[in-house]
Amino acid sequence: MLVLKIIQIILVAYLGFATLYIFMFGFASLFRTPKRKATISKMRKYAVLIPGYKEDQVIVEVAKDATKQDYPTDMYDVIVIADSFKKTTLDSLRKLPIQVIEVSFDLSTKSKALNTAMGQLSDIYDVALVLDADNLMETDFISKINTAFDKGYIAVQGHRIAKNYNTPFAILDAISEEVNNKIFRKGHRVLGFSAALIGSGMAMDYNYFKSMMKSIKAVGGFDKEIELKMLKEKIQIEFLNDAIVLDEKVQKAEVFTNQRKRWISAQLHYFSMDFFSSLKHLILHGNYDYFDKALQFIQPPRVMLLGLLILFNLISIFINSPVWIYIWLGILAMCILTFIFTIPVKFYNIKTIKAIFTLPKAFLLMFLSLLSIRGANKKFIHTEHGT
């Protein structure tokens, strides 16, 4: 019995902390982000970098769309970094007013593609803007990013939202993205913390980005490695809630599982690498941003957190005293409130209700994926788009 009590205390402490963390930032996301005044007005030249691996089904549409910004056409170049594309796709791309850089690796990664491309480009750019090969920017995206750079930021994350809601898993993935946007981006900025990077729809000072990327070796979670390096240097990352980039959401259960497995593996890897370093920087240098990022890495995925809390609440009813039952119910209620705070109103519809019935499957798949999580961040797992 003593062992079970200790296990329950540990579970309550861990899941309670995880829930309190997302509740705090989720509630903060209901408020306005403090505004910083512009210190300069400048038209910067942008390198719109679009690395892609076998993205023949979507890349031509994405490249064509990227040329339709309301920003001066001579102030941004669209550069597709093509890894293992078909000849017909390359021929179609070369008919567009863009640059195409072909790359090939034994082990393909986004960081290798970006480094190779920037090694070939001239240093005429002020800002590097990174997209995924399925991303579509709203026409004012670069203009809004440029305004943020006028305010002195050198790293900006745009607001990535779903461009498809065609399957239950796509809807769940879309909701997950928006919940994370509220908690780890807008909520963080409201409370003075840096926004989390996503790996696409993000812009950085070109020279800084090029120099930093030379040290990035990650196979999976390259955006996490970038973020840790920046936060360690006390560089604050801005989030633009109104700068929209559309992103294709996963449509199949197996893709959903593989993607989450890779993310969890990367998080655990970086937590083990950076926790004690971040604690040291917090104590010696007051670097709360870096420490906060390390804490994020031990957060369970939101679907898993909700599933575990429901499961433990059901078990608690049969084995616990009223005090413990109320503790578990309180944590679950706080978690549900967080979702109410952070899920946009547009998702309150019949399609979402139908998608909710796939949550048990999503929870089970995610739980099973933990059994094979070891080293997942060291393997290149391609997420197919346009299917």
PDB file of C-alpha atoms in Angstrom, residues 143-359:
ATOM      1  CA  SER A 143       4.805  42.507 -44.653  1.00  0.00           C
ATOM      2  CA  LYS A 144       3.707  41.613 -41.110  1.00  0.00           C
ATOM      3  CA  ILE A 145       6.977  39.817 -40.402  1.00  0.00           C
ATOM      4  CA  ASN A 146       8.851  42.905 -41.596  1.00  0.00           C
ATOM      5  CA  THR A 147       6.883  45.084 -39.178  1.00  0.00           C
ATOM      6  CA  ALA A 148       8.041  42.864 -36.302  1.00  0.00           C
ATOM      7  CA  PHE A 149      11.655  43.325 -37.395  1.00  0.00           C
ATOM      8  CA  ASP A 150      11.042  47.092 -37.321  1.00  0.00           C
ATOM      9  CA  LYS A 151      10.379  46.649 -33.605  1.00  0.00           C
ATOM     10  CA  GLY A 152      13.828  45.197 -33.001  1.00  0.00           C
ATOM     11  CA  TYR A 153      13.117  41.445 -33.013  1.00  0.00           C
ATOM     12  CA  ILE A 154      15.558  39.186 -34.846  1.00  0.00           C
ATOM     13  CA  ALA A 155      13.454  36.015 -34.577  1.00  0.00           C
ATOM     14  CA  VAL A 156       9.724  35.828 -35.322  1.00  0.00           C
ATOM     15  CA  GLN A 157       7.311  32.894 -35.411  1.00  0.00           C
ATOM     16  CA  GLY A 158       4.205  33.255 -37.558  1.00  0.00           C
ATOM     17  CA  HIS A 159       0.796  31.786 -36.746  1.00  0.00           C
ATOM     18  CA  ARG A 160       0.575  28.392 -38.412  1.00  0.00           C
ATOM     19  CA  ILE A 161      -2.957  27.046 -38.888  1.00  0.00           C
ATOM     20  CA  ALA A 162      -4.506  24.096 -40.705  1.00  0.00           C
ATOM     21  CA  LYS A 163      -5.337  24.216 -44.386  1.00  0.00           C
ATOM     22  CA  ASN A 164      -7.283  20.916 -44.365  1.00  0.00           C
ATOM     23  CA  TYR A 165      -9.959  19.400 -42.127  1.00  0.00           C
ATOM     24  CA  ASN A 166     -10.807  16.396 -44.277  1.00  0.00           C
ATOM     25  CA  THR A 167     -10.386  13.563 -41.747  1.00  0.00           C
ATOM     26  CA  PRO A 168     -10.938  13.181 -37.987  1.00  0.00           C
ATOM     27  CA  PHE A 169      -7.172  13.026 -37.427  1.00  0.00           C
ATOM     28  CA  ALA A 170      -6.660  16.174 -39.498  1.00  0.00           C
ATOM     29  CA  ILE A 171      -9.184  17.951 -37.260  1.00  0.00           C
ATOM     30  CA  LEU A 172      -7.476  16.677 -34.099  1.00  0.00           C
ATOM     31  CA  ASP A 173      -4.099  17.770 -35.478  1.00  0.00           C
ATOM     32  CA  ALA A 174      -5.524  21.199 -36.350  1.00  0.00           C
ATOM     33  CA  ILE A 175      -6.948  21.613 -32.841  1.00  0.00           C
ATOM     34  CA  SER A 176      -3.651  20.478 -31.319  1.00  0.00           C
ATOM     35  CA  GLU A 177      -1.785  23.106 -33.356  1.00  0.00           C
ATOM     36  CA  GLU A 178      -4.103  25.878 -32.190  1.00  0.00           C
ATOM     37  CA  VAL A 179      -3.948  24.784 -28.544  1.00  0.00           C
ATOM     38  CA  ASN A 180      -0.157  24.853 -28.745  1.00  0.00           C
ATOM     39  CA  ASN A 181      -0.266  28.261 -30.418  1.00  0.00           C
ATOM     40  CA  LYS A 182      -2.259  29.610 -27.489  1.00  0.00           C
ATOM     41  CA  ILE A 183      -0.187  27.970 -24.736  1.00  0.00           C
ATOM     42  CA  PHE A 184       3.370  27.984 -26.052  1.00  0.00           C
ATOM     43  CA  ARG A 185       3.234  31.088 -28.212  1.00  0.00           C
ATOM     44  CA  LYS A 186       0.593  33.702 -27.435  1.00  0.00           C
ATOM     45  CA  GLY A 187       0.266  32.823 -23.717  1.00  0.00           C
ATOM     46  CA  HIS A 188       4.026  32.855 -23.344  1.00  0.00           C
ATOM     47  CA  ARG A 189       4.351  36.250 -25.009  1.00  0.00           C
ATOM     48  CA  VAL A 190       1.591  37.720 -22.815  1.00  0.00           C
ATOM     49  CA  LEU A 191       3.598  36.718 -19.731  1.00  0.00           C
ATOM     50  CA  GLY A 192       6.903  37.965 -21.148  1.00  0.00           C
ATOM     51  CA  PHE A 193       8.387  34.643 -22.239  1.00  0.00           C
ATOM     52  CA  SER A 194       9.641  33.756 -25.711  1.00  0.00           C
ATOM     53  CA  ALA A 195       7.327  32.041 -28.164  1.00  0.00           C
ATOM     54  CA  ALA A 196       8.126  28.475 -29.183  1.00  0.00           C
ATOM     55  CA  LEU A 197       9.382  27.845 -32.711  1.00  0.00           C
ATOM     56  CA  ILE A 198       7.620  25.313 -34.933  1.00  0.00           C
ATOM     57  CA  GLY A 199      10.198  24.807 -37.680  1.00  0.00           C
ATOM     58  CA  SER A 200       8.240  26.577 -40.417  1.00  0.00           C
ATOM     59  CA  GLY A 201       6.530  29.926 -40.843  1.00  0.00           C
ATOM     60  CA  MET A 202       9.467  31.393 -38.927  1.00  0.00           C
ATOM     61  CA  ALA A 203      11.839  34.229 -39.812  1.00  0.00           C
ATOM     62  CA  MET A 204      15.268  35.219 -38.471  1.00  0.00           C
ATOM     63  CA  ASP A 205      18.026  37.695 -39.161  1.00  0.00           C
ATOM     64  CA  TYR A 206      19.773  36.113 -42.144  1.00  0.00           C
ATOM     65  CA  ASN A 207      23.391  36.382 -41.018  1.00  0.00           C
ATOM     66  CA  TYR A 208      22.546  35.162 -37.518  1.00  0.00           C
ATOM     67  CA  PHE A 209      20.511  32.254 -38.881  1.00  0.00           C
ATOM     68  CA  LYS A 210      23.186  31.240 -41.385  1.00  0.00           C
ATOM     69  CA  SER A 211      25.918  31.331 -38.751  1.00  0.00           C
ATOM     70  CA  MET A 212      23.865  29.427 -36.166  1.00  0.00           C
ATOM     71  CA  MET A 213      22.670  26.759 -38.603  1.00  0.00           C
ATOM     72  CA  LYS A 214      26.256  25.635 -39.224  1.00  0.00           C
ATOM     73  CA  SER A 215      26.247  24.113 -35.736  1.00  0.00           C
ATOM     74  CA  ILE A 216      22.827  22.437 -36.065  1.00  0.00           C
ATOM     75  CA  LYS A 217      23.157  18.687 -36.584  1.00  0.00           C
ATOM     76  CA  ALA A 218      19.695  17.498 -35.543  1.00  0.00           C
ATOM     77  CA  VAL A 219      17.916  14.847 -37.608  1.00  0.00           C
ATOM     78  CA  GLY A 220      14.586  15.358 -35.859  1.00  0.00           C
ATOM     79  CA  GLY A 221      13.552  18.434 -33.896  1.00  0.00           C
ATOM     80  CA  PHE A 222      15.951  20.858 -35.562  1.00  0.00           C
ATOM     81  CA  ASP A 223      13.720  23.752 -34.492  1.00  0.00           C
ATOM     82  CA  LYS A 224      14.163  22.703 -30.855  1.00  0.00           C
ATOM     83  CA  GLU A 225      17.942  22.824 -31.180  1.00  0.00           C
ATOM     84  CA  ILE A 226      17.717  26.286 -32.787  1.00  0.00           C
ATOM     85  CA  GLU A 227      15.420  27.506 -30.030  1.00  0.00           C
ATOM     86  CA  LEU A 228      17.654  26.251 -27.227  1.00  0.00           C
ATOM     87  CA  LYS A 229      20.702  27.975 -28.711  1.00  0.00           C
ATOM     88  CA  MET A 230      18.799  31.249 -29.056  1.00  0.00           C
ATOM     89  CA  LEU A 231      17.274  31.182 -25.582  1.00  0.00           C
ATOM     90  CA  LYS A 232      20.636  30.316 -24.077  1.00  0.00           C
ATOM     91  CA  GLU A 233      21.890  33.565 -25.643  1.00  0.00           C
ATOM     92  CA  LYS A 234      18.824  35.413 -24.246  1.00  0.00           C
ATOM     93  CA  ILE A 235      17.433  36.160 -27.712  1.00  0.00           C
ATOM     94  CA  GLN A 236      13.677  36.637 -27.422  1.00  0.00           C
ATOM     95  CA  ILE A 237      11.375  35.085 -30.016  1.00  0.00           C
ATOM     96  CA  GLU A 238       8.271  37.018 -31.049  1.00  0.00           C
ATOM     97  CA  PHE A 239       4.929  35.496 -32.078  1.00  0.00           C
ATOM     98  CA  LEU A 240       2.661  37.182 -34.615  1.00  0.00           C
ATOM     99  CA  ASN A 241      -0.878  35.961 -34.072  1.00  0.00           C
ATOM    100  CA  ASP A 242      -2.151  37.718 -37.207  1.00  0.00           C
ATOM    101  CA  ALA A 243       0.626  36.568 -39.597  1.00  0.00           C
ATOM    102  CA  ILE A 244      -0.986  33.430 -40.999  1.00  0.00           C
ATOM    103  CA  VAL A 245       0.645  30.497 -42.776  1.00  0.00           C
ATOM    104  CA  LEU A 246      -1.407  27.452 -43.754  1.00  0.00           C
ATOM    105  CA  ASP A 247      -0.035  23.996 -42.979  1.00  0.00           C
ATOM    106  CA  GLU A 248      -1.283  20.600 -44.091  1.00  0.00           C
ATOM    107  CA  LYS A 249      -2.415  18.484 -41.155  1.00  0.00           C
ATOM    108  CA  VAL A 250      -1.831  14.727 -40.926  1.00  0.00           C
ATOM    109  CA  GLN A 251      -4.744  12.674 -42.213  1.00  0.00           C
ATOM    110  CA  LYS A 252      -3.909   9.115 -41.163  1.00  0.00           C
ATOM    111  CA  ALA A 253      -3.519   7.480 -37.767  1.00  0.00           C
ATOM    112  CA  GLU A 254      -0.093   6.000 -38.535  1.00  0.00           C
ATOM    113  CA  VAL A 255       1.288   9.359 -39.673  1.00  0.00           C
ATOM    114  CA  PHE A 256      -0.142  11.043 -36.569  1.00  0.00           C
ATOM    115  CA  THR A 257       1.567   8.417 -34.394  1.00  0.00           C
ATOM    116  CA  ASN A 258       4.954   8.586 -36.151  1.00  0.00           C
ATOM    117  CA  GLN A 259       4.980  12.375 -35.995  1.00  0.00           C
ATOM    118  CA  ARG A 260       4.209  12.453 -32.256  1.00  0.00           C
ATOM    119  CA  LYS A 261       6.737   9.706 -31.555  1.00  0.00           C
ATOM    120  CA  ARG A 262       9.447  11.766 -33.266  1.00  0.00           C
ATOM    121  CA  TRP A 263       8.428  14.889 -31.340  1.00  0.00           C
ATOM    122  CA  ILE A 264       8.373  13.132 -27.944  1.00  0.00           C
ATOM    123  CA  SER A 265      11.733  11.498 -28.629  1.00  0.00           C
ATOM    124  CA  ALA A 266      13.264  14.869 -29.532  1.00  0.00           C
ATOM    125  CA  GLN A 267      11.805  16.474 -26.400  1.00  0.00           C
ATOM    126  CA  LEU A 268      13.200  13.828 -24.079  1.00  0.00           C
ATOM    127  CA  HIS A 269      16.580  14.024 -25.805  1.00  0.00           C
ATOM    128  CA  TYR A 270      16.843  17.792 -25.393  1.00  0.00           C
ATOM    129  CA  PHE A 271      15.524  17.678 -21.829  1.00  0.00           C
ATOM    130  CA  SER A 272      18.325  15.304 -20.853  1.00  0.00           C
ATOM    131  CA  MET A 273      20.866  17.477 -22.670  1.00  0.00           C
ATOM    132  CA  ASP A 274      19.770  20.887 -21.418  1.00  0.00           C
ATOM    133  CA  PHE A 275      17.914  20.658 -18.106  1.00  0.00           C
ATOM    134  CA  PHE A 276      20.902  21.099 -15.787  1.00  0.00           C
ATOM    135  CA  SER A 277      22.430  23.689 -18.089  1.00  0.00           C
ATOM    136  CA  SER A 278      19.169  25.663 -18.074  1.00  0.00           C
ATOM    137  CA  LEU A 279      18.943  25.407 -14.279  1.00  0.00           C
ATOM    138  CA  LYS A 280      22.475  26.778 -14.006  1.00  0.00           C
ATOM    139  CA  HIS A 281      21.615  29.676 -16.345  1.00  0.00           C
ATOM    140  CA  LEU A 282      18.464  30.395 -14.337  1.00  0.00           C
ATOM    141  CA  ILE A 283      20.377  30.616 -11.047  1.00  0.00           C
ATOM    142  CA  LEU A 284      23.474  32.439 -12.310  1.00  0.00           C
ATOM    143  CA  HIS A 285      22.050  34.616 -15.073  1.00  0.00           C
ATOM    144  CA  GLY A 286      18.303  34.833 -14.406  1.00  0.00           C
ATOM    145  CA  ASN A 287      17.613  33.186 -17.774  1.00  0.00           C
ATOM    146  CA  TYR A 288      14.006  32.104 -17.172  1.00  0.00           C
ATOM    147  CA  ASP A 289      13.308  31.640 -20.896  1.00  0.00           C
ATOM    148  CA  TYR A 290      15.933  28.918 -21.286  1.00  0.00           C
ATOM    149  CA  PHE A 291      14.779  27.132 -18.126  1.00  0.00           C
ATOM    150  CA  ASP A 292      11.138  27.360 -19.204  1.00  0.00           C
ATOM    151  CA  LYS A 293      11.990  25.673 -22.503  1.00  0.00           C
ATOM    152  CA  ALA A 294      13.597  22.756 -20.619  1.00  0.00           C
ATOM    153  CA  LEU A 295      10.396  22.430 -18.550  1.00  0.00           C
ATOM    154  CA  GLN A 296       8.361  22.301 -21.753  1.00  0.00           C
ATOM    155  CA  PHE A 297      10.292  19.224 -22.824  1.00  0.00           C
ATOM    156  CA  ILE A 298       8.874  17.123 -19.979  1.00  0.00           C
ATOM    157  CA  GLN A 299       5.305  18.136 -20.751  1.00  0.00           C
ATOM    158  CA  PRO A 300       3.252  15.165 -21.989  1.00  0.00           C
ATOM    159  CA  PRO A 301       1.362  15.776 -25.268  1.00  0.00           C
ATOM    160  CA  ARG A 302      -2.017  17.332 -24.580  1.00  0.00           C
ATOM    161  CA  VAL A 303      -3.940  14.296 -25.915  1.00  0.00           C
ATOM    162  CA  MET A 304      -1.933  11.997 -23.668  1.00  0.00           C
ATOM    163  CA  LEU A 305      -2.360  14.295 -20.652  1.00  0.00           C
ATOM    164  CA  LEU A 306      -6.139  14.368 -21.065  1.00  0.00           C
ATOM    165  CA  GLY A 307      -6.283  10.601 -21.618  1.00  0.00           C
ATOM    166  CA  LEU A 308      -4.172   9.829 -18.547  1.00  0.00           C
ATOM    167  CA  LEU A 309      -6.225  12.148 -16.346  1.00  0.00           C
ATOM    168  CA  ILE A 310      -9.492  10.548 -17.457  1.00  0.00           C
ATOM    169  CA  LEU A 311      -8.016   7.085 -16.880  1.00  0.00           C
ATOM    170  CA  PHE A 312      -6.654   7.886 -13.412  1.00  0.00           C
ATOM    171  CA  ASN A 313      -9.906   9.579 -12.414  1.00  0.00           C
ATOM    172  CA  LEU A 314     -11.839   6.413 -13.284  1.00  0.00           C
ATOM    173  CA  ILE A 315      -9.392   4.281 -11.299  1.00  0.00           C
ATOM    174  CA  SER A 316      -9.469   6.767  -8.412  1.00  0.00           C
ATOM    175  CA  ILE A 317     -13.222   6.392  -7.957  1.00  0.00           C
ATOM    176  CA  PHE A 318     -12.785   2.716  -7.054  1.00  0.00           C
ATOM    177  CA  ILE A 319      -9.611   2.764  -4.961  1.00  0.00           C
ATOM    178  CA  ASN A 320      -9.268   6.204  -3.348  1.00  0.00           C
ATOM    179  CA  SER A 321     -10.614   8.099  -0.374  1.00  0.00           C
ATOM    180  CA  PRO A 322     -12.799  11.182  -1.134  1.00  0.00           C
ATOM    181  CA  VAL A 323      -9.827  13.539  -0.678  1.00  0.00           C
ATOM    182  CA  TRP A 324      -7.800  11.872  -3.449  1.00  0.00           C
ATOM    183  CA  ILE A 325     -10.877  11.610  -5.675  1.00  0.00           C
ATOM    184  CA  TYR A 326     -11.372  15.383  -5.410  1.00  0.00           C
ATOM    185  CA  ILE A 327      -7.677  16.026  -6.106  1.00  0.00           C
ATOM    186  CA  TRP A 328      -7.810  13.986  -9.312  1.00  0.00           C
ATOM    187  CA  LEU A 329     -11.120  15.603 -10.324  1.00  0.00           C
ATOM    188  CA  GLY A 330      -9.631  19.052  -9.712  1.00  0.00           C
ATOM    189  CA  ILE A 331      -6.660  18.363 -11.980  1.00  0.00           C
ATOM    190  CA  LEU A 332      -8.948  16.997 -14.709  1.00  0.00           C
ATOM    191  CA  ALA A 333     -11.244  20.026 -14.433  1.00  0.00           C
ATOM    192  CA  MET A 334      -8.248  22.363 -14.779  1.00  0.00           C
ATOM    193  CA  CYS A 335      -7.114  20.463 -17.883  1.00  0.00           C
ATOM    194  CA  ILE A 336     -10.576  20.664 -19.473  1.00  0.00           C
ATOM    195  CA  LEU A 337     -10.755  24.394 -18.691  1.00  0.00           C
ATOM    196  CA  THR A 338      -7.426  24.848 -20.470  1.00  0.00           C
ATOM    197  CA  PHE A 339      -8.875  23.293 -23.617  1.00  0.00           C
ATOM    198  CA  ILE A 340     -11.933  25.559 -23.326  1.00  0.00           C
ATOM    199  CA  PHE A 341      -9.594  28.585 -23.115  1.00  0.00           C
ATOM    200  CA  THR A 342      -7.442  27.555 -26.047  1.00  0.00           C
ATOM    201  CA  ILE A 343      -9.623  25.820 -28.650  1.00  0.00           C
ATOM    202  CA  PRO A 344     -10.889  28.446 -31.144  1.00  0.00           C
ATOM    203  CA  VAL A 345     -14.647  28.900 -31.467  1.00  0.00           C
ATOM    204  CA  LYS A 346     -14.588  27.735 -35.118  1.00  0.00           C
ATOM    205  CA  PHE A 347     -13.943  24.172 -33.893  1.00  0.00           C
ATOM    206  CA  TYR A 348     -17.156  24.004 -31.876  1.00  0.00           C
ATOM    207  CA  ASN A 349     -19.094  22.098 -34.554  1.00  0.00           C
ATOM    208  CA  ILE A 350     -20.404  18.664 -35.487  1.00  0.00           C
ATOM    209  CA  LYS A 351     -17.172  17.638 -37.274  1.00  0.00           C
ATOM    210  CA  THR A 352     -15.172  18.202 -34.104  1.00  0.00           C
ATOM    211  CA  ILE A 353     -17.670  16.153 -32.089  1.00  0.00           C
ATOM    212  CA  LYS A 354     -17.200  13.285 -34.545  1.00  0.00           C
ATOM    213  CA  ALA A 355     -13.412  13.697 -34.341  1.00  0.00           C
ATOM    214  CA  ILE A 356     -13.562  13.496 -30.533  1.00  0.00           C
ATOM    215  CA  PHE A 357     -14.665   9.876 -30.860  1.00  0.00           C
ATOM    216  CA  THR A 358     -11.230   9.098 -32.355  1.00  0.00           C
ATOM    217  CA  LEU A 359      -9.467  10.478 -29.248  1.00  0.00           C
TER     218      LEU A 359
END
